[in-house]
Amino acid sequence: GLVPSGAIQDAVMPHVLRVMSESSPHPARAASLTCCAILRASRNAASRKDAFRRLAQDFGKSGKWQLRLLFVGGICEGVRQQFSHKFFRLFFLDTLVSCFSDQVANVRRKACQLLPFVRLVLADPAHSGLLEGVAAAEQRLVKDSDRDVAEAARRQRGASADGDMSVASDGSFDALDEEKARDEFAVHGEM
């Protein structure tokens, strides 16, 4: 028969997290995408929320710059693929925004690549205050003392979330994001 997703999560997740924490960049990124897919399959709301808080804390706010870089380049990407914009906003946005002012230039540069997605996630007028904060961070990044960071920020200025069909031409969320949000509601209820 089929193995319940909770059993898979319990058996596999410790190994996935170890690969994320201890491996070179490519296997760590693959593990972070796998981690997000496993969490998407989980139907345990408390376990999911706990895992997301731990990912944001242990990777996004890690003392090791390599783990913060993995948070930006792997975990945020996995969450972007597997979960709705609302879910990303609730669990990962604050930590990602803190990476815009990271002390390590490579983390700031990688975070710049997510600027179009962050603007998309905050497109609703209800989030205009957050969007203003992100715009201020973007202004700082464009003037960053590291040339590569400043160039990465300039390239993302005004860019749309290329390849992300999350918003229809009229600005409404597309069917995929709505489907993800419905699934999240089925697991978590109103968040």
XYZ file of C-alpha atoms in Angstrom:
191
model
C 0.000 0.000 0.000
C 0.875 3.646 0.053
C 3.077 5.014 2.795
C 1.460 7.979 4.586
C 3.208 11.290 3.946
C 3.727 11.732 7.698
C 5.769 8.535 7.819
C 7.845 9.696 4.851
C 8.389 13.052 6.500
C 9.450 11.456 9.784
C 11.828 9.019 8.079
C 13.319 11.239 5.372
C 13.293 14.776 6.744
C 16.229 14.348 9.187
C 18.398 13.141 6.288
C 17.232 15.947 3.999
C 18.011 18.549 6.680
C 21.457 17.003 7.227
C 22.216 17.249 3.493
C 20.977 20.845 3.504
C 23.225 21.717 6.469
C 26.369 19.778 5.596
C 26.630 19.322 1.822
C 28.105 21.383 -0.966
C 25.786 23.888 -2.691
C 24.228 21.726 -5.432
C 23.152 18.771 -3.255
C 22.061 21.197 -0.515
C 19.864 23.115 -2.972
C 18.345 19.879 -4.300
C 17.659 18.794 -0.730
C 15.982 22.127 0.050
C 13.651 21.715 -2.940
C 12.910 18.154 -1.809
C 12.243 19.407 1.713
C 9.619 21.829 0.424
C 7.975 19.109 -1.690
C 7.792 16.814 1.346
C 6.258 19.606 3.410
C 3.723 20.275 0.659
C 2.660 16.606 0.844
C 2.329 16.777 4.632
C -1.228 17.125 5.879
C -0.156 17.913 9.442
C -0.621 21.661 9.928
C 1.326 21.877 13.193
C 4.254 19.933 11.751
C 4.312 22.119 8.631
C 4.246 25.377 10.591
C 6.951 24.150 12.949
C 9.132 23.072 10.030
C 8.719 26.449 8.320
C 9.620 28.349 11.464
C 12.683 26.155 11.899
C 13.745 26.615 8.267
C 13.478 30.402 8.563
C 15.344 30.414 11.884
C 17.976 27.723 11.269
C 18.800 28.729 7.700
C 17.559 32.278 7.058
C 18.959 33.576 10.350
C 21.896 31.213 10.656
C 25.289 32.416 11.777
C 26.731 30.647 8.711
C 26.474 32.663 5.514
C 26.327 29.455 3.445
C 23.056 28.474 5.160
C 21.606 31.962 4.666
C 22.561 31.699 0.983
C 20.793 28.324 0.802
C 17.747 29.888 2.441
C 17.574 32.525 -0.296
C 18.576 30.348 -3.250
C 17.006 27.026 -2.287
C 14.401 27.202 0.439
C 12.680 30.360 -0.807
C 12.672 28.907 -4.321
C 11.158 25.648 -3.079
C 8.472 27.471 -1.120
C 7.772 29.645 -4.164
C 7.214 26.495 -6.260
C 5.186 24.527 -3.730
C 3.122 27.065 -1.773
C 0.954 30.120 -2.345
C 2.116 33.711 -2.181
C 0.187 34.151 1.060
C 2.010 31.228 2.650
C 5.365 32.617 1.536
C 4.433 36.031 2.935
C 3.369 34.587 6.300
C 6.346 32.330 6.938
C 9.341 33.539 4.913
C 9.030 37.148 3.786
C 10.386 38.796 6.936
C 13.446 36.552 6.961
C 14.043 37.105 3.249
C 13.788 40.879 3.685
C 16.449 40.690 6.417
C 18.720 39.002 3.842
C 18.578 42.190 1.739
C 20.845 43.763 4.361
C 22.959 40.685 5.102
C 26.600 41.348 5.975
C 27.721 38.946 3.221
C 27.545 40.336 -0.313
C 26.746 36.961 -1.948
C 23.639 36.601 0.232
C 22.484 40.142 -0.680
C 23.205 39.487 -4.376
C 21.208 36.231 -4.369
C 18.367 37.920 -2.471
C 18.202 40.569 -5.228
C 17.083 37.850 -7.637
C 13.895 37.477 -5.580
C 12.951 41.183 -5.677
C 10.422 40.747 -8.534
C 8.794 37.849 -6.676
C 8.644 39.850 -3.447
C 6.947 42.724 -5.267
C 4.479 40.202 -6.707
C 3.749 38.719 -3.277
C 3.084 42.238 -1.951
C 1.047 43.423 -4.965
C -2.183 43.613 -2.939
C -2.785 47.207 -1.730
C -3.273 45.810 1.779
C 0.497 45.234 1.855
C 1.566 48.695 0.714
C 3.452 49.331 3.966
C 5.549 46.214 3.497
C 6.090 47.064 -0.146
C 7.423 50.495 0.840
C 9.948 48.790 3.125
C 11.038 46.510 0.297
C 11.332 49.512 -2.049
C 13.595 51.221 0.499
C 15.714 48.069 0.737
C 15.902 47.969 -3.062
C 17.130 51.577 -3.117
C 19.889 50.649 -0.659
C 20.826 47.599 -2.732
C 21.113 49.646 -5.944
C 23.667 51.829 -4.123
C 25.408 48.894 -2.400
C 29.162 49.221 -1.944
C 29.620 45.819 -3.573
C 29.456 46.267 -7.368
C 27.929 42.831 -7.998
C 25.123 43.434 -5.491
C 24.376 46.869 -6.933
C 24.327 45.444 -10.476
C 22.045 42.556 -9.439
C 19.637 45.036 -7.831
C 19.655 47.260 -10.928
C 18.903 44.252 -13.163
C 15.881 43.363 -11.039
C 14.548 46.911 -10.838
C 11.272 47.017 -12.684
C 11.569 43.371 -13.706
C 8.580 41.116 -13.459
C 8.745 37.700 -11.856
C 9.931 36.084 -15.111
C 8.590 32.638 -15.631
C 6.240 33.030 -12.687
C 2.738 32.878 -14.039
C 1.368 33.682 -10.601
C -0.485 36.785 -11.634
C -2.780 37.106 -14.605
C -2.560 40.153 -16.830
C -5.279 41.882 -14.794
C -3.206 41.453 -11.610
C -5.340 38.697 -10.109
C -3.819 35.538 -8.775
C -3.856 32.755 -11.310
C -5.412 29.349 -10.930
C -2.204 27.688 -9.691
C -1.767 30.097 -6.781
C -5.480 29.774 -5.965
C -5.175 25.979 -6.031
C -2.210 26.128 -3.649
C -4.128 28.491 -1.355
C -7.156 26.148 -1.320
C -4.915 23.215 -0.404
C -3.295 25.241 2.374
C -6.728 26.238 3.663
C -7.755 22.556 3.702
C -4.714 21.738 5.858
C -4.434 24.887 8.016
C -7.801 26.591 7.960
C -7.763 30.388 7.888
C -4.290 31.788 8.568
